[in-house]
């Protein structure tokens, strides 16, 4: 069994909360709005290739968020979600300044959390950690 430290538990809290936020947003896009409405929203916001990017982002947020919560493929999921937030910042939020609700404040925070997880790993209580794998 791997020794858990305060740092490892801190990563776990970050991973689970960030993952839950993404999973909730993905759930909303998939099961409430649907691909047609998300595609239209992306088109309206000027996001490139909305017929491709909308379903991709929907799945990345739903499955990537769930992967973070569970601690499965953590680094890859965190990197994909970081790219998602970078796109959100560049295509949607940057023109609105810093502060919420429309500015970069929230997506920048999620981007930072994802980058920390991608660099540091899953932390304690992850599926991959329970299988003895430190990295992925």
Short mmCIF file of N, CA and C in Angstrom, two decimals, residues 1-50:
data_model
loop_
_atom_site.label_atom_id
_atom_site.label_comp_id
_atom_site.label_asym_id
_atom_site.label_seq_id
_atom_site.Cartn_x
_atom_site.Cartn_y
_atom_site.Cartn_z
N UNK A 1 0.84 -1.18 0.00
CA UNK A 1 0.00 0.00 0.00
C UNK A 1 0.89 1.24 0.00
N UNK A 2 0.48 2.26 -0.78
CA UNK A 2 1.23 3.50 -0.85
C UNK A 2 0.99 4.34 0.39
N UNK A 3 2.03 4.97 0.86
CA UNK A 3 1.91 5.86 2.00
C UNK A 3 1.20 7.14 1.56
N UNK A 4 0.14 7.52 2.28
CA UNK A 4 -0.58 8.75 1.94
C UNK A 4 -0.10 9.88 2.83
N UNK A 5 0.06 11.04 2.24
CA UNK A 5 0.50 12.22 2.95
C UNK A 5 -0.57 13.30 2.86
N UNK A 6 -0.35 14.37 3.58
CA UNK A 6 -1.27 15.51 3.48
C UNK A 6 -1.35 16.01 2.05
N UNK A 7 -0.21 16.03 1.36
CA UNK A 7 -0.19 16.46 -0.04
C UNK A 7 -1.06 15.54 -0.90
N UNK A 8 -0.95 14.24 -0.67
CA UNK A 8 -1.74 13.28 -1.42
C UNK A 8 -3.24 13.46 -1.16
N UNK A 9 -3.61 13.72 0.09
CA UNK A 9 -5.01 13.97 0.42
C UNK A 9 -5.49 15.29 -0.18
N UNK A 10 -4.61 16.28 -0.21
CA UNK A 10 -4.95 17.56 -0.85
C UNK A 10 -5.25 17.38 -2.33
N UNK A 11 -4.44 16.58 -3.01
CA UNK A 11 -4.68 16.27 -4.42
C UNK A 11 -6.00 15.53 -4.60
N UNK A 12 -6.30 14.65 -3.68
CA UNK A 12 -7.56 13.91 -3.76
C UNK A 12 -8.75 14.85 -3.68
N UNK A 13 -8.72 15.78 -2.74
CA UNK A 13 -9.81 16.75 -2.61
C UNK A 13 -9.94 17.56 -3.89
N UNK A 14 -8.84 18.06 -4.40
CA UNK A 14 -8.85 18.83 -5.64
C UNK A 14 -9.40 18.00 -6.80
N UNK A 15 -8.91 16.78 -6.94
CA UNK A 15 -9.32 15.89 -8.04
C UNK A 15 -10.81 15.59 -7.99
N UNK A 16 -11.33 15.25 -6.81
CA UNK A 16 -12.73 14.88 -6.68
C UNK A 16 -13.65 16.08 -6.92
N UNK A 17 -13.31 17.23 -6.37
CA UNK A 17 -14.17 18.42 -6.54
C UNK A 17 -14.14 18.91 -7.98
N UNK A 18 -12.96 19.02 -8.57
CA UNK A 18 -12.85 19.46 -9.97
C UNK A 18 -13.57 18.45 -10.87
N UNK A 19 -13.37 17.17 -10.60
CA UNK A 19 -14.04 16.14 -11.38
C UNK A 19 -15.55 16.23 -11.27
N UNK A 20 -16.05 16.47 -10.08
CA UNK A 20 -17.50 16.58 -9.88
C UNK A 20 -18.07 17.78 -10.63
N UNK A 21 -17.35 18.89 -10.63
CA UNK A 21 -17.81 20.07 -11.37
C UNK A 21 -17.89 19.75 -12.86
N UNK A 22 -16.84 19.13 -13.41
CA UNK A 22 -16.86 18.80 -14.83
C UNK A 22 -17.94 17.75 -15.15
N UNK A 23 -18.07 16.75 -14.31
CA UNK A 23 -19.08 15.72 -14.54
C UNK A 23 -20.48 16.33 -14.53
N UNK A 24 -20.73 17.25 -13.63
CA UNK A 24 -22.04 17.91 -13.56
C UNK A 24 -22.30 18.73 -14.82
N UNK A 25 -21.28 19.46 -15.29
CA UNK A 25 -21.44 20.25 -16.51
C UNK A 25 -21.63 19.33 -17.72
N UNK A 26 -20.89 18.25 -17.76
CA UNK A 26 -21.05 17.28 -18.84
C UNK A 26 -22.42 16.63 -18.81
N UNK A 27 -22.89 16.26 -17.63
CA UNK A 27 -24.22 15.66 -17.46
C UNK A 27 -25.29 16.62 -17.99
N UNK A 28 -25.15 17.88 -17.61
CA UNK A 28 -26.11 18.88 -18.05
C UNK A 28 -26.11 19.00 -19.58
N UNK A 29 -24.92 19.04 -20.17
CA UNK A 29 -24.84 19.16 -21.62
C UNK A 29 -25.43 17.93 -22.31
N UNK A 30 -25.14 16.74 -21.81
CA UNK A 30 -25.58 15.50 -22.46
C UNK A 30 -27.06 15.24 -22.23
N UNK A 31 -27.50 15.30 -20.97
CA UNK A 31 -28.83 14.83 -20.62
C UNK A 31 -29.90 15.91 -20.46
N UNK A 32 -29.49 17.17 -20.36
CA UNK A 32 -30.47 18.25 -20.24
C UNK A 32 -30.56 19.02 -21.57
N UNK A 33 -29.41 19.52 -22.06
CA UNK A 33 -29.41 20.32 -23.28
C UNK A 33 -29.45 19.46 -24.54
N UNK A 34 -28.69 18.40 -24.58
CA UNK A 34 -28.61 17.55 -25.77
C UNK A 34 -27.64 18.09 -26.79
N UNK A 35 -27.20 17.21 -27.66
CA UNK A 35 -26.16 17.57 -28.63
C UNK A 35 -26.62 18.67 -29.58
N UNK A 36 -27.89 18.65 -29.98
CA UNK A 36 -28.39 19.67 -30.90
C UNK A 36 -28.29 21.07 -30.29
N UNK A 37 -28.73 21.21 -29.05
CA UNK A 37 -28.69 22.52 -28.39
C UNK A 37 -27.28 22.97 -28.06
N UNK A 38 -26.43 22.04 -27.65
CA UNK A 38 -25.03 22.41 -27.35
C UNK A 38 -24.33 22.83 -28.64
N UNK A 39 -24.60 22.13 -29.73
CA UNK A 39 -24.02 22.51 -31.02
C UNK A 39 -24.46 23.92 -31.41
N UNK A 40 -25.73 24.21 -31.26
CA UNK A 40 -26.23 25.55 -31.55
C UNK A 40 -25.60 26.61 -30.65
N UNK A 41 -25.45 26.29 -29.39
CA UNK A 41 -24.82 27.21 -28.45
C UNK A 41 -23.37 27.47 -28.85
N UNK A 42 -22.64 26.41 -29.20
CA UNK A 42 -21.24 26.56 -29.63
C UNK A 42 -21.17 27.40 -30.90
N UNK A 43 -22.07 27.17 -31.84
CA UNK A 43 -22.10 27.94 -33.08
C UNK A 43 -22.31 29.41 -32.76
N UNK A 44 -23.27 29.70 -31.89
CA UNK A 44 -23.58 31.08 -31.49
C UNK A 44 -22.39 31.75 -30.81
N UNK A 45 -21.63 31.00 -30.03
CA UNK A 45 -20.48 31.55 -29.31
C UNK A 45 -19.24 31.66 -30.19
N UNK A 46 -19.30 31.13 -31.40
CA UNK A 46 -18.16 31.22 -32.31
C UNK A 46 -17.09 30.16 -32.09
N UNK A 47 -17.45 29.07 -31.44
CA UNK A 47 -16.50 27.98 -31.23
C UNK A 47 -16.35 27.22 -32.54
N UNK A 48 -15.12 27.00 -32.98
CA UNK A 48 -14.90 26.36 -34.28
C UNK A 48 -15.48 24.94 -34.35
N UNK A 49 -15.91 24.56 -35.55
CA UNK A 49 -16.42 23.22 -35.85
C UNK A 49 -17.41 22.73 -34.79
N UNK A 50 -18.51 23.46 -34.57
CA UNK A 50 -19.42 23.11 -33.48
C UNK A 50 -20.03 21.71 -33.60
#
